[in-house]
Short mmCIF file of C-alpha atoms and ligand atoms in Angstrom, two decimals:
data_model
loop_
_atom_site.label_atom_id
_atom_site.label_comp_id
_atom_site.label_asym_id
_atom_site.label_seq_id
_atom_site.Cartn_x
_atom_site.Cartn_y
_atom_site.Cartn_z
CA MET A 1 -29.67 -35.83 5.34
CA PRO A 2 -32.50 -37.73 6.63
CA GLY A 3 -31.99 -40.66 9.03
CA TRP A 4 -32.49 -44.59 8.98
CA THR A 5 -35.61 -45.71 7.41
CA ARG A 6 -36.98 -49.65 8.26
CA SER A 7 -39.15 -51.30 6.18
CA ARG A 8 -40.09 -54.76 6.29
CA VAL A 9 -39.91 -57.49 3.67
CA ALA A 10 -42.77 -60.15 4.52
CA LEU A 11 -42.65 -63.30 3.15
CA PRO A 12 -44.93 -66.26 3.44
CA GLU A 13 -45.05 -68.78 6.24
CA ASN A 14 -44.61 -65.56 8.45
CA GLN A 15 -40.69 -65.27 7.13
CA GLY A 16 -39.23 -61.96 6.44
CA PHE A 17 -36.83 -59.47 7.61
CA ASP A 18 -36.36 -55.78 8.38
CA ARG A 19 -34.43 -53.68 6.25
CA CYS A 20 -32.81 -50.65 7.58
CA ARG A 21 -31.63 -48.11 5.00
CA LEU A 22 -29.33 -44.88 5.44
CA ASP A 23 -28.97 -42.90 2.15
CA SER A 24 -26.50 -39.98 1.75
CA GLY A 25 -28.21 -38.82 -1.01
CA ARG A 26 -25.08 -38.85 -2.78
CA PRO A 27 -23.42 -40.87 -5.24
CA GLY A 28 -20.93 -43.89 -3.87
CA LEU A 29 -21.19 -47.37 -2.96
CA ARG A 30 -24.12 -49.47 -1.39
CA VAL A 31 -22.54 -51.47 1.79
CA VAL A 32 -24.97 -54.08 2.84
CA VAL A 33 -24.22 -55.42 6.21
CA PHE A 34 -25.80 -58.72 7.68
CA GLY A 35 -26.25 -60.19 10.91
CA GLY A 36 -28.03 -63.42 12.11
CA THR A 37 -27.33 -65.33 8.83
CA HIS A 38 -27.15 -68.40 11.56
CA GLY A 39 -29.57 -68.15 14.05
CA ASP A 40 -27.45 -68.94 17.06
CA GLU A 41 -24.64 -66.30 16.27
CA THR A 42 -25.90 -63.55 18.51
CA GLU A 43 -22.78 -61.00 18.24
CA GLY A 44 -23.31 -60.00 14.68
CA VAL A 45 -27.20 -59.52 15.23
CA LEU A 46 -26.46 -57.10 18.09
CA ALA A 47 -23.36 -55.22 16.20
CA ALA A 48 -25.83 -54.83 13.06
CA ASN A 49 -28.75 -53.66 14.94
CA ARG A 50 -26.33 -51.15 16.96
CA LEU A 51 -25.26 -50.00 13.60
CA ALA A 52 -28.93 -49.66 12.36
CA ASN A 53 -29.67 -47.00 15.14
CA ALA A 54 -26.37 -45.39 14.96
CA GLU A 55 -26.38 -41.93 14.28
CA LEU A 56 -24.28 -41.52 11.54
CA THR A 57 -23.13 -38.97 9.13
CA LEU A 58 -23.43 -40.35 5.88
CA LEU A 59 -20.58 -38.63 3.52
CA SER A 60 -21.69 -40.68 0.06
CA GLY A 61 -23.33 -43.96 -0.92
CA ILE A 62 -26.02 -46.09 0.62
CA LEU A 63 -25.89 -48.25 3.92
CA GLU A 64 -28.17 -50.85 4.41
CA VAL A 65 -28.41 -53.29 7.51
CA VAL A 66 -30.51 -56.43 7.77
CA PRO A 67 -29.74 -57.10 11.70
CA ILE A 68 -31.57 -60.34 11.73
CA VAL A 69 -31.37 -62.22 8.50
CA HIS A 70 -32.87 -65.75 9.45
CA GLU A 71 -35.37 -64.58 12.12
CA ALA A 72 -37.00 -68.42 12.25
CA ALA A 73 -33.60 -69.60 13.07
CA TYR A 74 -32.60 -66.82 15.43
CA TYR A 75 -36.00 -66.85 17.25
CA ASN A 76 -35.62 -70.76 17.36
CA ASP A 77 -31.69 -70.27 18.81
CA THR A 78 -30.61 -72.52 15.72
CA ARG A 79 -27.99 -72.53 13.30
CA THR A 80 -30.69 -73.71 10.61
CA SER A 81 -34.43 -73.30 9.92
CA PRO A 82 -36.78 -74.72 12.19
CA LEU A 83 -39.01 -74.88 9.40
CA ASP A 84 -37.18 -77.00 6.85
CA GLY A 85 -34.10 -77.63 8.46
CA GLY A 86 -32.13 -75.29 6.25
CA ASN A 87 -29.02 -73.73 6.62
CA LEU A 88 -29.09 -70.35 4.96
CA ALA A 89 -25.48 -70.00 4.22
CA ARG A 90 -25.79 -72.92 1.98
CA ALA A 91 -28.93 -71.77 0.21
CA PHE A 92 -27.86 -68.69 -2.13
CA PRO A 93 -29.01 -67.66 -4.67
CA GLY A 94 -32.25 -69.48 -3.27
CA ASP A 95 -35.34 -70.06 -5.59
CA PRO A 96 -38.80 -68.28 -5.10
CA GLU A 97 -40.29 -71.93 -5.53
CA ASP A 98 -38.00 -73.64 -3.13
CA ARG A 99 -38.69 -74.38 0.69
CA PRO A 100 -38.72 -71.61 3.11
CA THR A 101 -35.18 -71.12 3.66
CA GLY A 102 -34.63 -71.01 -0.15
CA ARG A 103 -37.29 -68.29 -0.70
CA LEU A 104 -35.67 -66.39 1.85
CA ALA A 105 -32.20 -66.64 0.43
CA HIS A 106 -34.14 -65.69 -3.07
CA ALA A 107 -35.68 -62.67 -1.28
CA LEU A 108 -32.10 -61.23 0.00
CA HIS A 109 -30.26 -61.91 -2.78
CA THR A 110 -32.90 -60.29 -5.43
CA ARG A 111 -34.02 -57.47 -2.77
CA VAL A 112 -31.05 -56.45 -0.87
CA LEU A 113 -27.72 -58.21 -2.37
CA ALA A 114 -28.61 -57.56 -6.18
CA GLY A 115 -26.45 -54.60 -6.99
CA ALA A 116 -24.83 -53.88 -3.79
CA ASP A 117 -20.95 -52.99 -3.84
CA LEU A 118 -20.11 -54.83 -0.94
CA LEU A 119 -21.26 -57.19 1.95
CA ILE A 120 -20.30 -57.74 5.31
CA ASP A 121 -21.58 -60.67 6.76
CA LEU A 122 -21.47 -60.96 10.39
CA HIS A 123 -20.96 -64.56 11.81
CA THR A 124 -19.37 -66.27 14.91
CA SER A 125 -17.99 -69.46 15.03
CA GLY A 126 -21.14 -71.34 16.24
CA GLN A 127 -21.52 -74.21 17.71
CA THR A 128 -19.43 -76.72 15.87
CA TYR A 129 -16.05 -75.23 15.16
CA ASP A 130 -13.90 -72.78 16.88
CA ILE A 131 -12.29 -70.26 14.39
CA PRO A 132 -10.11 -67.21 15.41
CA PHE A 133 -11.20 -63.84 15.30
CA LEU A 134 -10.99 -63.40 11.27
CA ALA A 135 -11.92 -61.45 8.17
CA GLY A 136 -12.42 -63.48 5.22
CA TYR A 137 -12.71 -62.17 1.77
CA ILE A 138 -12.92 -63.82 -2.04
CA ASP A 139 -10.05 -63.30 -4.22
CA ASP A 140 -10.88 -64.58 -7.71
CA GLY A 141 -10.55 -61.95 -10.12
CA ARG A 142 -14.71 -60.62 -9.63
CA ASP A 143 -13.95 -57.83 -7.19
CA LYS A 144 -12.35 -55.77 -9.79
CA LYS A 145 -12.03 -52.66 -7.37
CA GLY A 146 -10.71 -54.78 -4.32
CA LEU A 147 -13.21 -53.73 -2.05
CA GLY A 148 -13.39 -57.10 -0.30
CA LYS A 149 -9.55 -57.08 0.30
CA ARG A 150 -9.54 -53.62 1.44
CA ALA A 151 -12.89 -53.89 3.97
CA ALA A 152 -11.13 -57.18 5.47
CA ARG A 153 -7.85 -55.71 6.09
CA VAL A 154 -9.37 -52.59 7.93
CA PHE A 155 -11.74 -54.39 9.99
CA GLY A 156 -9.71 -54.78 12.34
CA ALA A 157 -9.45 -58.81 13.10
CA ASP A 158 -6.50 -60.82 14.36
CA PHE A 159 -6.67 -62.67 10.86
CA VAL A 160 -7.31 -61.90 7.07
CA TRP A 161 -8.33 -64.80 5.28
CA ARG A 162 -8.00 -64.77 1.48
CA HIS A 163 -9.65 -67.65 -0.39
CA ALA A 164 -8.92 -68.12 -3.99
CA ASP A 165 -12.09 -69.95 -4.62
CA ARG A 166 -15.83 -69.23 -3.86
CA ALA A 167 -17.46 -71.78 -1.95
CA PRO A 168 -21.34 -72.21 -3.14
CA GLY A 169 -24.40 -71.65 -1.49
CA ARG A 170 -23.06 -68.67 0.82
CA THR A 171 -24.39 -65.10 1.25
CA LEU A 172 -21.21 -64.19 -0.53
CA SER A 173 -21.03 -66.48 -3.23
CA ASP A 174 -22.78 -64.28 -5.68
CA MET A 175 -21.23 -60.93 -4.77
CA ASP A 176 -18.31 -59.68 -6.65
CA ALA A 177 -17.18 -58.21 -3.26
CA ALA A 178 -17.93 -59.40 0.24
CA ILE A 179 -16.51 -60.02 3.52
CA TYR A 180 -17.31 -62.22 6.38
CA THR A 181 -15.88 -62.23 10.01
CA GLU A 182 -15.92 -65.24 12.46
CA ALA A 183 -14.77 -64.78 15.92
CA PRO A 184 -14.03 -68.04 18.76
CA LEU A 185 -15.65 -69.04 21.67
CA PRO A 186 -18.93 -69.92 21.04
CA GLY A 187 -21.17 -69.67 24.19
CA PRO A 188 -22.71 -66.86 25.99
CA THR A 189 -22.88 -63.50 23.92
CA ASP A 190 -19.63 -61.86 24.38
CA ALA A 191 -20.07 -58.24 24.21
CA ALA A 192 -16.46 -57.78 23.60
CA PHE A 193 -17.02 -59.21 20.12
CA VAL A 194 -20.12 -56.90 19.49
CA ASP A 195 -17.91 -53.73 20.01
CA LYS A 196 -15.08 -55.43 17.65
CA TYR A 197 -17.83 -55.99 15.14
CA TYR A 198 -19.39 -52.73 15.54
CA ASP A 199 -16.08 -50.87 15.41
CA GLY A 200 -14.97 -52.95 12.30
CA VAL A 201 -17.89 -52.04 10.44
CA LEU A 202 -17.06 -48.41 10.94
CA ARG A 203 -13.31 -48.91 9.82
CA VAL A 204 -14.86 -50.43 6.60
CA LEU A 205 -17.12 -47.57 6.22
CA ALA A 206 -14.45 -45.26 6.80
CA GLU A 207 -12.07 -46.75 4.33
CA LEU A 208 -14.81 -46.79 1.49
CA GLY A 209 -15.45 -42.81 2.13
CA LEU A 210 -19.13 -43.56 3.57
CA ILE A 211 -18.04 -42.10 6.83
CA ASP A 212 -15.63 -39.50 7.75
CA ARG A 213 -12.47 -40.98 9.33
CA SER A 214 -12.69 -39.37 12.43
CA ALA A 215 -15.97 -40.94 12.98
CA ALA A 216 -14.25 -44.47 13.00
CA PRO A 217 -12.12 -46.29 15.73
CA LYS A 218 -8.55 -45.91 15.38
CA PRO A 219 -6.70 -49.25 13.59
CA ALA A 220 -6.80 -52.13 15.63
CA PRO A 221 -3.34 -52.14 17.71
CA ARG A 222 -1.76 -55.13 15.91
CA PRO A 223 -1.92 -56.05 12.35
CA ALA A 224 -3.54 -58.57 11.24
CA GLN A 225 -2.07 -62.15 10.01
CA ARG A 226 -2.67 -62.56 6.50
CA ILE A 227 -3.52 -66.19 5.70
CA VAL A 228 -4.58 -68.12 2.68
CA SER A 229 -5.76 -71.32 1.99
CA GLY A 230 -9.43 -72.83 0.85
CA GLY A 231 -12.29 -71.91 3.37
CA ASP A 232 -15.28 -74.12 2.82
CA VAL A 233 -15.69 -75.99 5.93
CA ASP A 234 -17.63 -78.48 4.13
CA LYS A 235 -14.60 -79.70 2.07
CA ASP A 236 -11.35 -77.84 2.96
CA LEU A 237 -10.52 -79.18 6.23
CA GLN A 238 -8.94 -82.33 7.17
CA PRO A 239 -11.58 -84.81 7.44
CA ALA A 240 -11.53 -88.03 9.79
CA THR A 241 -11.34 -91.66 8.34
CA THR A 242 -12.27 -93.16 11.20
CA THR A 243 -15.13 -93.10 14.05
CA GLY A 244 -14.45 -92.12 17.58
CA LEU A 245 -13.85 -89.22 19.70
CA PHE A 246 -11.59 -86.11 18.49
CA ILE A 247 -9.05 -84.95 20.77
CA PRO A 248 -7.34 -81.84 19.65
CA THR A 249 -3.77 -80.91 20.79
CA VAL A 250 -3.91 -77.75 19.24
CA ARG A 251 -6.16 -74.35 19.66
CA HIS A 252 -7.61 -72.03 17.11
CA SER A 253 -5.18 -69.28 16.23
CA GLU A 254 -2.40 -71.25 17.07
CA LYS A 255 0.89 -71.50 15.00
CA VAL A 256 2.04 -74.84 13.91
CA ALA A 257 4.75 -76.33 11.88
CA ARG A 258 4.78 -79.02 9.15
CA GLY A 259 4.05 -82.69 10.71
CA GLN A 260 2.96 -81.10 14.00
CA LEU A 261 0.11 -83.30 15.48
CA LEU A 262 -3.20 -81.28 15.42
CA GLY A 263 -5.27 -83.99 16.96
CA ARG A 264 -6.25 -87.48 17.47
CA VAL A 265 -9.09 -89.87 16.81
CA ILE A 266 -9.64 -92.29 19.83
CA ASP A 267 -12.01 -95.05 20.83
CA ILE A 268 -13.27 -95.28 24.35
CA ALA A 269 -10.85 -97.37 25.65
CA GLY A 270 -8.51 -94.76 24.51
CA LYS A 271 -6.74 -96.19 21.74
CA VAL A 272 -5.51 -93.94 18.89
CA LEU A 273 -7.38 -94.62 15.59
CA GLU A 274 -5.88 -92.34 13.81
CA GLU A 275 -3.64 -88.78 14.21
CA LEU A 276 -3.93 -85.67 12.02
CA ARG A 277 -0.75 -83.84 11.46
CA SER A 278 -0.29 -79.98 10.02
CA PRO A 279 0.60 -80.23 6.32
CA HIS A 280 2.32 -77.23 6.12
CA ASP A 281 3.57 -74.42 8.54
CA GLY A 282 0.80 -72.29 9.26
CA TRP A 283 -2.07 -71.20 11.53
CA VAL A 284 -5.07 -73.20 13.22
CA VAL A 285 -7.88 -71.59 11.67
CA VAL A 286 -10.97 -74.06 12.02
CA LEU A 287 -11.03 -76.57 14.55
CA LYS A 288 -13.65 -79.02 15.22
CA ARG A 289 -15.22 -78.66 18.89
CA ARG A 290 -17.75 -81.44 18.92
CA PRO A 291 -16.10 -84.51 20.33
CA HIS A 292 -18.20 -87.21 18.13
CA VAL A 293 -16.55 -87.99 14.70
CA LYS A 294 -17.21 -90.20 11.69
CA PRO A 295 -15.63 -90.75 8.61
CA GLY A 296 -15.73 -87.49 6.18
CA ASP A 297 -16.18 -85.27 9.09
CA GLN A 298 -14.22 -82.15 8.77
CA LEU A 299 -11.85 -81.75 11.99
CA VAL A 300 -9.18 -79.02 11.42
CA SER A 301 -7.66 -76.89 8.95
CA VAL A 302 -4.15 -74.98 8.96
CA ALA A 303 -3.84 -71.98 6.85
CA VAL A 304 -0.50 -70.83 5.34
CA ALA A 305 1.02 -67.45 5.44
CA ASP A 306 -0.35 -65.17 2.45
CA ASN A 307 2.66 -63.38 1.02
CA ARG A 308 0.79 -61.27 -1.26
CA THR A 309 0.64 -57.91 -1.20
ZN1 LIG B 1 -22.08 -68.59 11.01
#
């Protein structure tokens, strides 16, 4: 089996991406791995690039890796594009006549994602939110083979988050089967999560028969907590109704009870303007990190246990 081939998809305005491809020469699934959909999330880039240089013996199918999906944002160390302010994870499926971010989404959609069996999109939580180590997938009936569920469950994250709905504009939005990952503690690059992401992708590849199980790490030592709820950080969180400073009273991953205080919005005199309480028993899965809030800002989300097998 020949090794990796690397090609450049070049787009106007110096945009584009490197596409790394390992073809087993045998029938099987085509799995795509993305790093750097958001430019300030480095662990996924490092894990994806490690994968694209790994000596893997592929038993079936095709593995494709784009280590830095959004180069303009990555080399600018920003979540969004310095060219047009666009958030690539809100720009899919894109449009060739659009601004640079939309054009990039269109190229990724048509030239890499179209026809792929599974996407693994490696995010970390970025600067705005704290999020547990999780693998999320969409469960709206389109993933007939259940590849997203299987992939999310074997990845080795602390939480597996099932979403009944499909948020618009994401890399996943037009995929029948896809997972995304998140990890907490945005800040300096966390080498431990680079390892966890790399190991997680190998577990998925073994689960789906692309590599031998002996080539993948053992399952994670403790099984993931399965959770379910809407996961659209643009609209599914509890919003602020006042302007002030948000003071959380819980941490990400924390188990909380219905009615438990999750945080307060205060003014600069310390007066409590509003309290946010958990609507149900569950786990804190998204928590705003930045203190300043205004009405409508998404602050916190509590997901409930997913009891579906
Ligand atoms: Zn992200």
